[in-house]
Coordinates of C-alpha atoms in Angstrom, one line a residue:
Chain X
M1 CA 105.1 -118.1 -144.7
I2 CA 107.8 -116.2 -143.6
G3 CA 110.5 -115.8 -145.9
V4 CA 114.1 -115.1 -146.0
G5 CA 114.2 -112.0 -143.7
G6 CA 110.9 -111.5 -143.7
S7 CA 110.3 -110.7 -147.8
D8 CA 107.0 -113.1 -148.2
W9 CA 105.8 -111.6 -144.7
K10 CA 104.2 -108.9 -146.3
H11 CA 102.0 -110.7 -149.0
Y12 CA 101.0 -113.7 -147.5
V13 CA 99.9 -111.1 -144.6
R14 CA 97.3 -109.8 -147.3
K15 CA 95.8 -112.7 -148.6
K16 CA 95.7 -114.7 -145.1
S17 CA 95.3 -112.3 -142.3
H18 CA 93.0 -114.7 -140.6
V19 CA 95.6 -117.4 -140.6
V20 CA 98.1 -115.6 -139.0
R21 CA 96.4 -114.2 -136.3
R22 CA 95.8 -117.9 -135.8
R23 CA 99.1 -118.9 -135.3
I24 CA 100.2 -115.7 -133.3
R25 CA 97.6 -115.9 -131.2
K26 CA 99.3 -119.8 -130.3
G27 CA 102.7 -117.9 -129.8
I28 CA 105.4 -117.8 -132.5
P29 CA 108.2 -119.5 -132.4
D30 CA 110.8 -118.0 -129.5
C31 CA 113.4 -118.6 -132.7
L32 CA 111.7 -116.1 -134.9
R33 CA 109.6 -113.9 -132.3
G34 CA 112.7 -111.6 -133.1
L35 CA 112.1 -110.7 -136.4
V36 CA 108.6 -111.2 -136.4
W37 CA 108.5 -108.9 -133.7
Q38 CA 109.5 -106.9 -136.6
L39 CA 107.6 -106.9 -139.2
I40 CA 104.1 -107.4 -137.3
S41 CA 104.4 -104.3 -135.8
G42 CA 106.0 -102.0 -139.2
S43 CA 109.9 -101.8 -137.6
R44 CA 111.4 -103.1 -139.9
D45 CA 109.8 -100.6 -143.3
L46 CA 110.9 -97.4 -140.5
L47 CA 114.5 -99.2 -139.8
L48 CA 114.8 -99.0 -143.4
M49 CA 113.7 -96.4 -144.7
N50 CA 116.4 -94.2 -142.3
P51 CA 119.9 -95.9 -142.4
G52 CA 122.2 -94.2 -139.6
V53 CA 119.8 -92.7 -138.4
Y54 CA 119.8 -94.6 -134.8
E55 CA 123.8 -94.4 -134.7
Q56 CA 123.4 -90.4 -135.5
L57 CA 121.0 -90.2 -132.4
V58 CA 123.2 -92.9 -130.1
I59 CA 126.4 -91.2 -130.5
Y60 CA 125.9 -87.7 -131.4
E61 CA 123.1 -86.2 -129.9
T62 CA 123.0 -85.6 -126.0
S63 CA 119.3 -86.1 -124.0
A64 CA 118.7 -84.3 -121.7
S65 CA 116.7 -87.2 -119.9
E66 CA 120.8 -89.3 -119.4
L67 CA 121.0 -88.8 -115.9
D68 CA 117.2 -90.1 -115.7
I69 CA 117.7 -93.2 -117.8
I70 CA 120.9 -93.9 -116.0
R71 CA 119.1 -93.7 -112.7
D72 CA 116.7 -96.6 -113.5
I73 CA 119.2 -98.9 -115.6
S74 CA 119.8 -100.9 -112.6
R75 CA 116.1 -100.4 -112.2
T76 CA 114.5 -102.4 -115.0
F77 CA 114.4 -106.2 -115.1
P78 CA 117.0 -106.5 -112.2
S79 CA 117.5 -110.0 -111.5
H80 CA 116.9 -111.2 -115.6
V81 CA 120.8 -112.1 -116.0
F82 CA 121.2 -109.7 -119.1
Y83 CA 121.0 -106.7 -117.8
Q84 CA 122.6 -107.9 -113.6
Q85 CA 125.8 -107.0 -115.1
R86 CA 126.6 -103.5 -113.9
H87 CA 127.5 -101.9 -117.7
G88 CA 127.3 -105.1 -119.4
P89 CA 126.1 -105.2 -122.2
G90 CA 122.7 -105.4 -121.7
Q91 CA 122.9 -102.6 -119.6
R92 CA 124.9 -100.3 -122.0
S93 CA 121.9 -101.4 -125.2
L94 CA 119.4 -100.7 -122.6
Y95 CA 120.8 -97.1 -122.2
N96 CA 121.6 -96.5 -125.7
V97 CA 118.4 -96.9 -127.3
L98 CA 116.2 -95.3 -124.3
K99 CA 118.3 -92.1 -124.6
A100 CA 118.1 -92.4 -128.8
Y101 CA 114.5 -92.3 -128.2
S102 CA 114.7 -90.2 -126.4
V103 CA 116.5 -87.6 -128.4
Y104 CA 114.4 -88.7 -131.1
D105 CA 111.0 -88.0 -129.7
R106 CA 111.5 -84.8 -127.4
D107 CA 108.3 -84.5 -126.0
V108 CA 107.9 -87.5 -124.6
G109 CA 111.7 -87.9 -124.1
Y110 CA 112.2 -90.7 -121.2
V111 CA 109.3 -91.7 -118.9
Q112 CA 109.6 -94.3 -116.5
G113 CA 108.4 -97.8 -117.5
M114 CA 109.7 -97.2 -121.4
G115 CA 113.0 -99.6 -119.9
F116 CA 110.7 -102.3 -119.4
L117 CA 109.3 -102.2 -123.0
A118 CA 112.8 -101.5 -124.5
G119 CA 114.4 -104.8 -122.2
L120 CA 111.8 -106.5 -123.4
L121 CA 112.4 -106.2 -126.7
L122 CA 116.7 -106.1 -126.5
L123 CA 116.3 -110.0 -125.3
Y124 CA 115.3 -110.2 -129.0
M125 CA 116.8 -108.2 -131.4
S126 CA 119.2 -105.6 -131.5
E127 CA 119.4 -102.1 -130.5
E128 CA 118.4 -101.0 -133.5
D129 CA 115.9 -103.1 -134.3
A130 CA 114.3 -102.4 -130.5
F131 CA 114.8 -98.5 -131.2
W132 CA 112.9 -99.1 -134.5
L133 CA 110.3 -101.3 -132.8
L134 CA 110.0 -98.4 -129.8
V135 CA 109.4 -95.7 -132.7
A136 CA 106.8 -97.8 -134.3
L137 CA 104.4 -99.2 -131.1
L138 CA 105.0 -94.9 -129.9
K139 CA 104.7 -93.2 -133.2
G140 CA 101.2 -95.3 -134.7
A141 CA 103.1 -97.6 -137.8
I142 CA 100.5 -100.0 -137.5
H143 CA 97.8 -99.8 -134.8
A144 CA 96.7 -96.7 -132.5
P145 CA 100.2 -94.9 -131.6
M146 CA 101.5 -95.5 -127.6
E147 CA 103.0 -91.9 -126.7
G148 CA 100.1 -90.5 -125.3
L149 CA 101.1 -93.4 -122.6
Y150 CA 103.9 -91.2 -121.6
Q151 CA 103.5 -87.6 -122.7
P152 CA 102.6 -84.6 -120.1
G153 CA 100.4 -85.7 -118.0
L154 CA 100.1 -89.2 -119.5
P155 CA 96.7 -88.2 -121.1
L156 CA 96.4 -92.2 -123.5
V157 CA 96.7 -93.5 -119.2
Q158 CA 94.3 -91.7 -117.8
E159 CA 91.9 -92.6 -121.1
Y160 CA 92.5 -96.1 -120.7
L161 CA 91.8 -96.5 -117.5
R162 CA 88.9 -95.3 -117.3
R163 CA 87.6 -97.0 -120.3
F164 CA 89.2 -100.6 -118.3
E165 CA 87.0 -99.2 -115.7
Q166 CA 83.5 -98.8 -118.2
L167 CA 84.3 -102.1 -119.1
V168 CA 84.6 -103.6 -115.4
K169 CA 81.3 -102.4 -114.7
E170 CA 79.6 -103.7 -117.9
Y171 CA 81.7 -107.1 -118.7
L172 CA 81.4 -108.2 -114.5
P173 CA 79.4 -106.3 -113.1
N174 CA 78.8 -107.7 -110.3
L175 CA 83.1 -107.3 -109.1
G176 CA 82.7 -103.4 -110.7
E177 CA 79.8 -103.1 -107.9
H178 CA 82.7 -104.2 -105.6
F179 CA 85.4 -102.1 -106.9
S180 CA 82.9 -99.3 -106.6
Q181 CA 81.9 -100.0 -102.7
E182 CA 85.1 -100.9 -101.1
M183 CA 86.7 -98.0 -103.4
I184 CA 88.8 -99.4 -105.6
N185 CA 90.1 -98.0 -108.8
P186 CA 91.5 -99.0 -111.4
S187 CA 94.3 -96.2 -111.3
M188 CA 95.8 -98.7 -108.5
Y189 CA 96.3 -102.0 -109.7
A190 CA 96.4 -101.7 -113.8
S191 CA 98.6 -98.2 -114.5
Q192 CA 101.6 -100.5 -115.3
W193 CA 99.8 -102.9 -117.2
F194 CA 99.1 -99.9 -119.6
I195 CA 102.3 -98.6 -119.4
T196 CA 104.7 -101.3 -120.1
V197 CA 101.9 -103.6 -121.2
Y198 CA 102.2 -106.1 -119.1
S199 CA 106.5 -106.3 -118.5
Y200 CA 106.7 -104.8 -115.5
S201 CA 105.7 -108.0 -113.6
F202 CA 103.9 -110.4 -115.0
P203 CA 106.1 -113.8 -115.6
F204 CA 107.7 -113.7 -118.6
P205 CA 106.5 -116.6 -120.7
L206 CA 103.0 -115.1 -120.6
A207 CA 104.6 -111.4 -120.6
L208 CA 105.7 -112.9 -123.9
R209 CA 102.4 -113.9 -125.6
I210 CA 101.0 -111.2 -124.5
W211 CA 103.5 -109.4 -127.0
D212 CA 102.8 -111.3 -129.7
V213 CA 99.3 -110.4 -129.8
F214 CA 100.0 -106.9 -128.7
L215 CA 102.0 -106.5 -131.7
Y216 CA 99.7 -108.4 -133.9
E217 CA 96.4 -106.7 -132.9
G218 CA 96.9 -103.7 -131.2
V219 CA 96.2 -102.5 -127.4
K220 CA 93.2 -104.5 -127.9
V221 CA 94.6 -106.9 -125.9
V222 CA 95.7 -104.8 -123.0
F223 CA 92.4 -104.5 -121.5
Q224 CA 91.1 -108.4 -122.5
I225 CA 94.0 -110.1 -120.4
G226 CA 92.9 -107.5 -117.6
L227 CA 89.1 -108.6 -117.7
A228 CA 90.4 -112.3 -118.3
L229 CA 92.6 -111.8 -115.1
L230 CA 89.0 -110.8 -113.5
R231 CA 87.4 -113.2 -114.5
F232 CA 89.3 -115.7 -114.0
C233 CA 90.1 -114.9 -110.0
H234 CA 86.5 -113.0 -109.7
D235 CA 84.9 -115.4 -107.1
D236 CA 87.7 -115.0 -104.8
L237 CA 88.3 -110.9 -105.6
I238 CA 84.6 -110.4 -104.4
K239 CA 85.2 -112.1 -101.3
L240 CA 87.6 -109.4 -100.3
P241 CA 87.5 -106.5 -98.4
F242 CA 89.1 -103.0 -99.7
E243 CA 93.4 -104.1 -98.9
K244 CA 93.3 -107.6 -99.8
L245 CA 91.6 -107.1 -103.0
L246 CA 94.4 -104.6 -103.8
H247 CA 97.4 -106.6 -102.6
A248 CA 94.8 -109.9 -105.3
L249 CA 95.2 -107.5 -108.0
K250 CA 99.2 -106.7 -107.8
N251 CA 99.7 -110.8 -106.6
F252 CA 97.6 -113.1 -109.5
P253 CA 98.3 -116.9 -108.4
D254 CA 99.4 -118.9 -111.2
E255 CA 97.5 -120.4 -112.3
A256 CA 95.9 -117.7 -113.6
M257 CA 99.1 -116.7 -114.9
N258 CA 99.2 -119.5 -117.4
P259 CA 99.3 -118.6 -121.3
D260 CA 97.7 -121.9 -122.8
T261 CA 94.4 -120.8 -119.9
L262 CA 94.6 -116.8 -119.6
L263 CA 94.9 -115.8 -123.2
P264 CA 92.5 -117.9 -124.6
L265 CA 90.1 -117.2 -121.8
A266 CA 90.9 -113.3 -123.4
F267 CA 90.2 -114.0 -126.7
S268 CA 86.3 -115.1 -125.4
I269 CA 86.2 -111.8 -124.0
K270 CA 84.8 -109.6 -127.0
V271 CA 86.1 -105.8 -126.6
S272 CA 86.4 -104.2 -130.1
K273 CA 83.3 -102.5 -130.7
R274 CA 82.5 -101.2 -126.6
L275 CA 86.1 -100.2 -126.6
E276 CA 85.9 -97.8 -130.0
E277 CA 82.9 -96.7 -129.0
L278 CA 83.9 -95.1 -125.7
K279 CA 86.8 -93.4 -127.2
G280 CA 83.6 -91.7 -129.0
E281 CA 81.5 -91.5 -125.6
H282 CA 84.4 -90.0 -124.9
E283 CA 85.6 -87.6 -127.1
K284 CA 82.0 -85.9 -127.5
K285 CA 82.3 -84.9 -124.3
N286 CA 85.6 -83.6 -124.3
E287 CA 83.6 -81.4 -127.5
R288 CA 80.7 -80.2 -125.3
S289 CA 83.2 -79.3 -122.5
L290 CA 85.2 -77.2 -124.8
L291 CA 81.9 -76.0 -126.1
Q292 CA 80.4 -75.4 -122.6
L293 CA 84.3 -73.8 -122.0
S294 CA 83.3 -70.8 -124.7
M295 CA 79.4 -70.8 -123.7
P296 CA 79.7 -68.1 -121.4
I297 CA 81.2 -66.0 -123.2
S298 CA 78.9 -66.0 -126.4
S299 CA 76.2 -66.5 -124.3
S300 CA 75.8 -63.2 -122.6
N301 CA 75.8 -61.8 -125.7
L302 CA 72.9 -63.2 -127.0
P303 CA 70.3 -62.0 -125.8
I304 CA 67.8 -65.1 -127.7
Q305 CA 68.7 -66.9 -124.9
K306 CA 68.0 -64.6 -121.2
P307 CA 65.1 -62.6 -123.6
S308 CA 63.7 -60.8 -120.3
A309 CA 67.3 -59.9 -119.6
V310 CA 67.6 -57.7 -122.4
E311 CA 65.8 -54.1 -122.3
Chain D
M1 CA 92.3 -90.5 -94.7
A2 CA 91.2 -90.5 -90.2
H3 CA 88.7 -92.9 -89.6
R4 CA 87.9 -94.6 -86.4
V5 CA 86.3 -98.2 -85.9
D6 CA 85.2 -100.5 -83.8
H7 CA 87.7 -103.9 -84.1
E8 CA 91.1 -104.7 -85.3
Y9 CA 92.3 -100.7 -84.9
D10 CA 91.0 -97.7 -82.9
Y11 CA 92.7 -95.2 -85.7
L12 CA 93.3 -95.6 -89.6
F13 CA 95.6 -92.8 -90.9
K14 CA 96.3 -92.5 -94.9
I15 CA 100.3 -92.0 -95.4
V16 CA 101.7 -91.0 -98.9
L17 CA 105.3 -91.4 -99.6
I18 CA 106.6 -88.6 -102.0
G19 CA 110.1 -88.1 -103.1
D20 CA 112.5 -87.5 -106.4
S21 CA 112.7 -90.7 -107.9
G22 CA 115.6 -92.9 -106.7
V23 CA 116.3 -91.9 -103.3
G24 CA 114.8 -95.2 -101.4
K25 CA 110.8 -95.0 -101.2
S26 CA 110.1 -98.1 -101.5
N27 CA 113.1 -99.3 -99.8
I28 CA 111.6 -97.3 -96.6
L29 CA 108.4 -98.9 -96.8
S30 CA 109.2 -102.5 -98.0
R31 CA 111.0 -101.9 -94.5
F32 CA 108.8 -100.7 -92.7
T33 CA 106.0 -102.6 -93.3
R34 CA 107.7 -106.3 -93.9
N35 CA 111.2 -105.7 -92.7
E36 CA 112.8 -106.0 -95.8
F37 CA 115.4 -104.5 -97.9
S38 CA 116.3 -105.1 -101.4
L39 CA 119.9 -104.1 -103.2
D40 CA 118.0 -104.6 -106.9
S41 CA 114.7 -103.3 -107.1
K42 CA 112.8 -101.8 -110.4
S43 CA 111.6 -98.2 -110.5
T44 CA 107.9 -98.1 -108.7
I45 CA 105.4 -97.8 -112.0
G46 CA 102.0 -95.9 -111.1
V47 CA 101.7 -97.0 -106.8
E48 CA 102.2 -99.2 -104.4
F49 CA 100.4 -99.8 -101.3
A50 CA 101.3 -101.4 -97.8
T51 CA 100.1 -101.3 -93.9
K52 CA 101.1 -101.6 -91.0
T53 CA 99.2 -101.5 -87.8
L54 CA 101.1 -100.4 -84.6
Q55 CA 100.7 -98.9 -80.6
I56 CA 100.6 -95.2 -79.6
E57 CA 100.0 -94.2 -76.4
A58 CA 98.0 -97.8 -76.2
K59 CA 95.9 -97.1 -79.3
T60 CA 95.8 -98.8 -82.3
V61 CA 96.7 -97.2 -84.9
K62 CA 96.6 -98.6 -88.6
A63 CA 98.6 -96.6 -91.6
Q64 CA 97.7 -97.5 -94.1
I65 CA 101.0 -95.9 -97.0
W66 CA 100.6 -94.8 -100.0
D67 CA 104.2 -95.1 -101.8
T68 CA 104.0 -93.7 -105.6
A69 CA 106.7 -93.1 -108.6
G70 CA 108.7 -90.4 -108.4
Q71 CA 109.6 -88.9 -111.9
E72 CA 107.5 -85.8 -112.2
R73 CA 105.6 -87.0 -114.9
Y74 CA 103.9 -89.8 -112.9
R75 CA 102.3 -86.8 -110.8
A76 CA 99.2 -86.7 -112.7
I77 CA 98.6 -90.4 -111.6
T78 CA 99.9 -89.8 -108.2
S79 CA 98.7 -86.7 -107.0
A80 CA 95.1 -87.9 -106.8
Y81 CA 96.3 -89.8 -104.2
Y82 CA 97.0 -87.2 -102.1
R83 CA 93.4 -86.4 -101.3
G84 CA 92.4 -87.6 -98.0
A85 CA 96.1 -88.3 -96.6
V86 CA 96.9 -87.0 -92.6
G87 CA 100.7 -87.8 -93.5
A88 CA 103.4 -87.4 -96.0
L89 CA 107.3 -89.4 -95.9
L90 CA 109.3 -86.8 -97.7
V91 CA 112.3 -88.3 -98.9
Y92 CA 115.1 -87.5 -100.1
D93 CA 118.4 -88.8 -100.6
I94 CA 121.4 -87.3 -98.9
T95 CA 124.2 -88.5 -101.5
K96 CA 122.0 -86.1 -104.0
K97 CA 121.6 -82.8 -103.9
Q98 CA 119.3 -82.4 -106.5
T99 CA 117.1 -84.9 -104.3
F100 CA 117.6 -82.3 -101.3
D101 CA 116.9 -79.5 -103.0
N102 CA 113.5 -80.6 -105.5
V103 CA 112.1 -80.9 -101.4
Q104 CA 110.7 -77.3 -102.2
R105 CA 108.9 -78.8 -104.9
W106 CA 107.2 -81.7 -103.5
L107 CA 106.4 -79.4 -100.9
R108 CA 104.5 -77.3 -103.5
E109 CA 102.6 -80.3 -104.5
L110 CA 101.5 -81.0 -101.1
R111 CA 99.8 -77.3 -100.5
D112 CA 98.5 -77.9 -104.3
H113 CA 96.6 -81.3 -104.1
A114 CA 96.9 -82.1 -100.0
D115 CA 95.0 -81.1 -96.5
S116 CA 96.2 -78.5 -95.5
N117 CA 96.7 -79.6 -92.4
I118 CA 98.7 -82.4 -93.6
V119 CA 101.7 -83.9 -91.6
I120 CA 105.3 -83.7 -93.2
M121 CA 108.1 -86.0 -91.9
M122 CA 111.2 -85.1 -94.2
A123 CA 113.7 -87.4 -94.3
G124 CA 117.2 -87.6 -95.6
N125 CA 117.7 -91.2 -96.2
K126 CA 120.2 -93.7 -97.5
S127 CA 121.8 -92.3 -94.4
D128 CA 124.6 -94.8 -94.6
L129 CA 126.4 -93.9 -97.5
T130 CA 128.3 -91.6 -95.2
H131 CA 131.5 -91.4 -98.0
L132 CA 129.4 -90.3 -100.9
R133 CA 127.0 -88.3 -98.7
A134 CA 125.7 -84.2 -100.5
V135 CA 123.7 -82.4 -98.0
S136 CA 124.9 -82.3 -94.6
E137 CA 122.2 -83.0 -91.8
N138 CA 122.8 -79.2 -90.5
D139 CA 121.5 -78.4 -93.9
G140 CA 118.3 -80.7 -94.0
Q141 CA 117.6 -80.1 -90.4
E142 CA 117.6 -76.1 -90.8
F143 CA 115.7 -76.7 -94.2
A144 CA 112.9 -78.9 -92.2
E145 CA 113.0 -76.0 -89.0
K146 CA 112.4 -73.1 -91.7
E147 CA 109.3 -75.1 -93.2
G148 CA 108.2 -76.5 -90.7
L149 CA 108.4 -80.0 -90.7
S150 CA 109.5 -82.8 -89.4
F151 CA 113.0 -84.8 -90.2
L152 CA 115.0 -87.1 -89.5
E153 CA 117.8 -88.7 -91.3
T154 CA 117.3 -93.2 -91.9
S155 CA 118.9 -95.6 -93.7
A156 CA 116.0 -98.5 -95.2
L157 CA 119.3 -100.4 -95.5
E158 CA 121.0 -100.3 -92.3
S159 CA 117.3 -100.4 -90.3
H160 CA 118.1 -96.8 -89.4
N161 CA 115.1 -94.4 -88.3
V162 CA 112.7 -96.2 -90.3
E163 CA 110.2 -96.9 -87.7
K164 CA 111.0 -93.6 -85.8
A165 CA 110.3 -91.5 -88.3
F166 CA 106.8 -93.3 -89.6
Q167 CA 106.5 -93.4 -85.8
T168 CA 107.0 -89.9 -85.4
V169 CA 104.3 -88.4 -88.2
L170 CA 101.5 -90.6 -86.7
T171 CA 102.0 -89.4 -83.0
E172 CA 102.0 -86.2 -84.6
I173 CA 99.0 -87.3 -86.0
Y174 CA 97.4 -88.9 -83.1
H175 CA 98.2 -85.8 -81.1
I176 CA 96.2 -83.6 -83.5
I177 CA 93.1 -85.8 -84.5
N178 CA 93.1 -85.9 -80.0
K179 CA 93.4 -82.0 -79.8
K180 CA 90.6 -81.5 -82.6
A181 CA 88.3 -84.5 -81.0
L182 CA 88.5 -83.1 -77.4
A183 CA 88.4 -79.7 -78.6
A184 CA 85.4 -81.0 -79.7
Q185 CA 83.7 -82.1 -76.8
E186 CA 84.6 -79.0 -75.2
A187 CA 82.9 -76.6 -77.7
A188 CA 79.8 -78.9 -77.2
R189 CA 79.9 -78.6 -73.7
N190 CA 80.2 -74.5 -73.6
S191 CA 77.6 -73.5 -76.2
G192 CA 75.7 -77.2 -76.1
P193 CA 72.6 -77.4 -77.6
P194 CA 71.6 -73.3 -78.6
G195 CA 68.2 -73.0 -76.7
Q196 CA 67.7 -75.6 -74.3
G197 CA 70.7 -73.8 -72.3
T198 CA 69.2 -70.2 -72.0
T199 CA 65.7 -72.3 -71.1
I200 CA 67.2 -73.6 -68.1
H201 CA 69.0 -70.5 -67.0
V202 CA 65.7 -68.6 -67.0
V203 CA 64.4 -71.0 -65.5
D204 CA 66.8 -71.5 -63.0
S205 CA 67.0 -67.8 -62.3
S206 CA 63.0 -67.7 -61.8
D207 CA 62.8 -70.2 -59.4
A208 CA 65.9 -69.6 -57.6
G209 CA 64.7 -67.9 -54.8
S210 CA 61.8 -69.2 -53.7
S211 CA 63.5 -73.2 -54.2
K212 CA 66.6 -71.7 -52.4
S213 CA 64.2 -70.6 -49.9
S214 CA 61.6 -73.3 -49.4
C215 CA 65.4 -75.4 -48.9
C216 CA 66.6 -72.9 -46.4
S217 CA 63.3 -72.9 -44.3
S218 CA 63.9 -76.0 -44.3

């Protein structure tokens, strides 16, 4: 199915995409994970098309974010054995990848949270591979670009949180109502879900399974997992007042974190169509407000608008 | 927000923890609310939340504390949490001059997004790292006086002054709230419901003579 170094992959994925999807949803075997991630994200092509670029970025360029990156290196997966050793190979690779990216895309630079993405990738591939996968994700090689999660103003975080809140209201109306009564909004518990694609605080076995699907199917699964968690814990959450509720939303029970329960539940929640519509609605609204912004200037010159005012 | 509720606690005060990334905000919070400190903690993404209930002048006060990601870009999300906050703990790292220089920018941030009456405590954290000190306590003190802030040097690691920093902020807020409540009562008593006071006065003065005289005569 994959072939040597992924040579048969493209052919297979075109012919049998539903088979690939089904298999990926069951979890990519750990020994193949690194390679498959690079194939399904499109990063392998970027790597092959840009020989020597990574080395150039790491060795010859300087980044304005270097100190920020260094400050966070020991605060990224601090209890993982690969990143524990101060200035050890894990921490060095992490630094190099983040620095290279901050040079490659100076508009994004380095933003807290990116370290968790890079840190997760580096457990399965080389620095250079991890760098290009990061590029593939942020620049949108296959799916919608993620760079808006990290650009100034974090526009995509705000947009995703808005859409998630709407989905909660529609798919879990009682819980959605309870959230609004308790004044809970998704920025209080779900920012990390989107910014780090569940790599920040979720157990690795679950995070990896989410990433398998995320890289193949796109950001949709981040919404699905979020909704699945809320649905799984629905009956408990709906009874809790503000503080306990917030605590529960940051500390889901172990049963909820089991990938073999949570993922099937997540896939059963169909969100693609609604997500697209919500995106459209927002864009329309934005256009309208842009229109309104320009309105007062032109309307004052338009006698048709207020005929009585024209003499 | 300062709510008064009948049970559990008398007052609920919302406090925000702000300051540059890596100055120790999350450890200050965990030290204060759970008496925990972690040398290898993760950087905060977004916002975290914890509460602690304590006694202030015989009243039970619950502090609801929002810990925010320090990196500048996160202000797009975190500044929404300043709204309704009655207190702020603005933290810098005494071993990193830059984090102290940035206090000015954090104050501007509070002025732009928070209530103008917000009580601010500036905390110079990591006071245990004396050999790495880059900001003197005196500089901190002077700056705080100039800006009208409370000030303490703290060490979340050694549990030094953390409780005191929060206690000070909360007590100050409590006093302000109390003063406001008193002033409101006072104002209510003085002006009274309009109309009513004046009518009583009129009736009083017109009847005064007769009633007094009758009182005296009897």
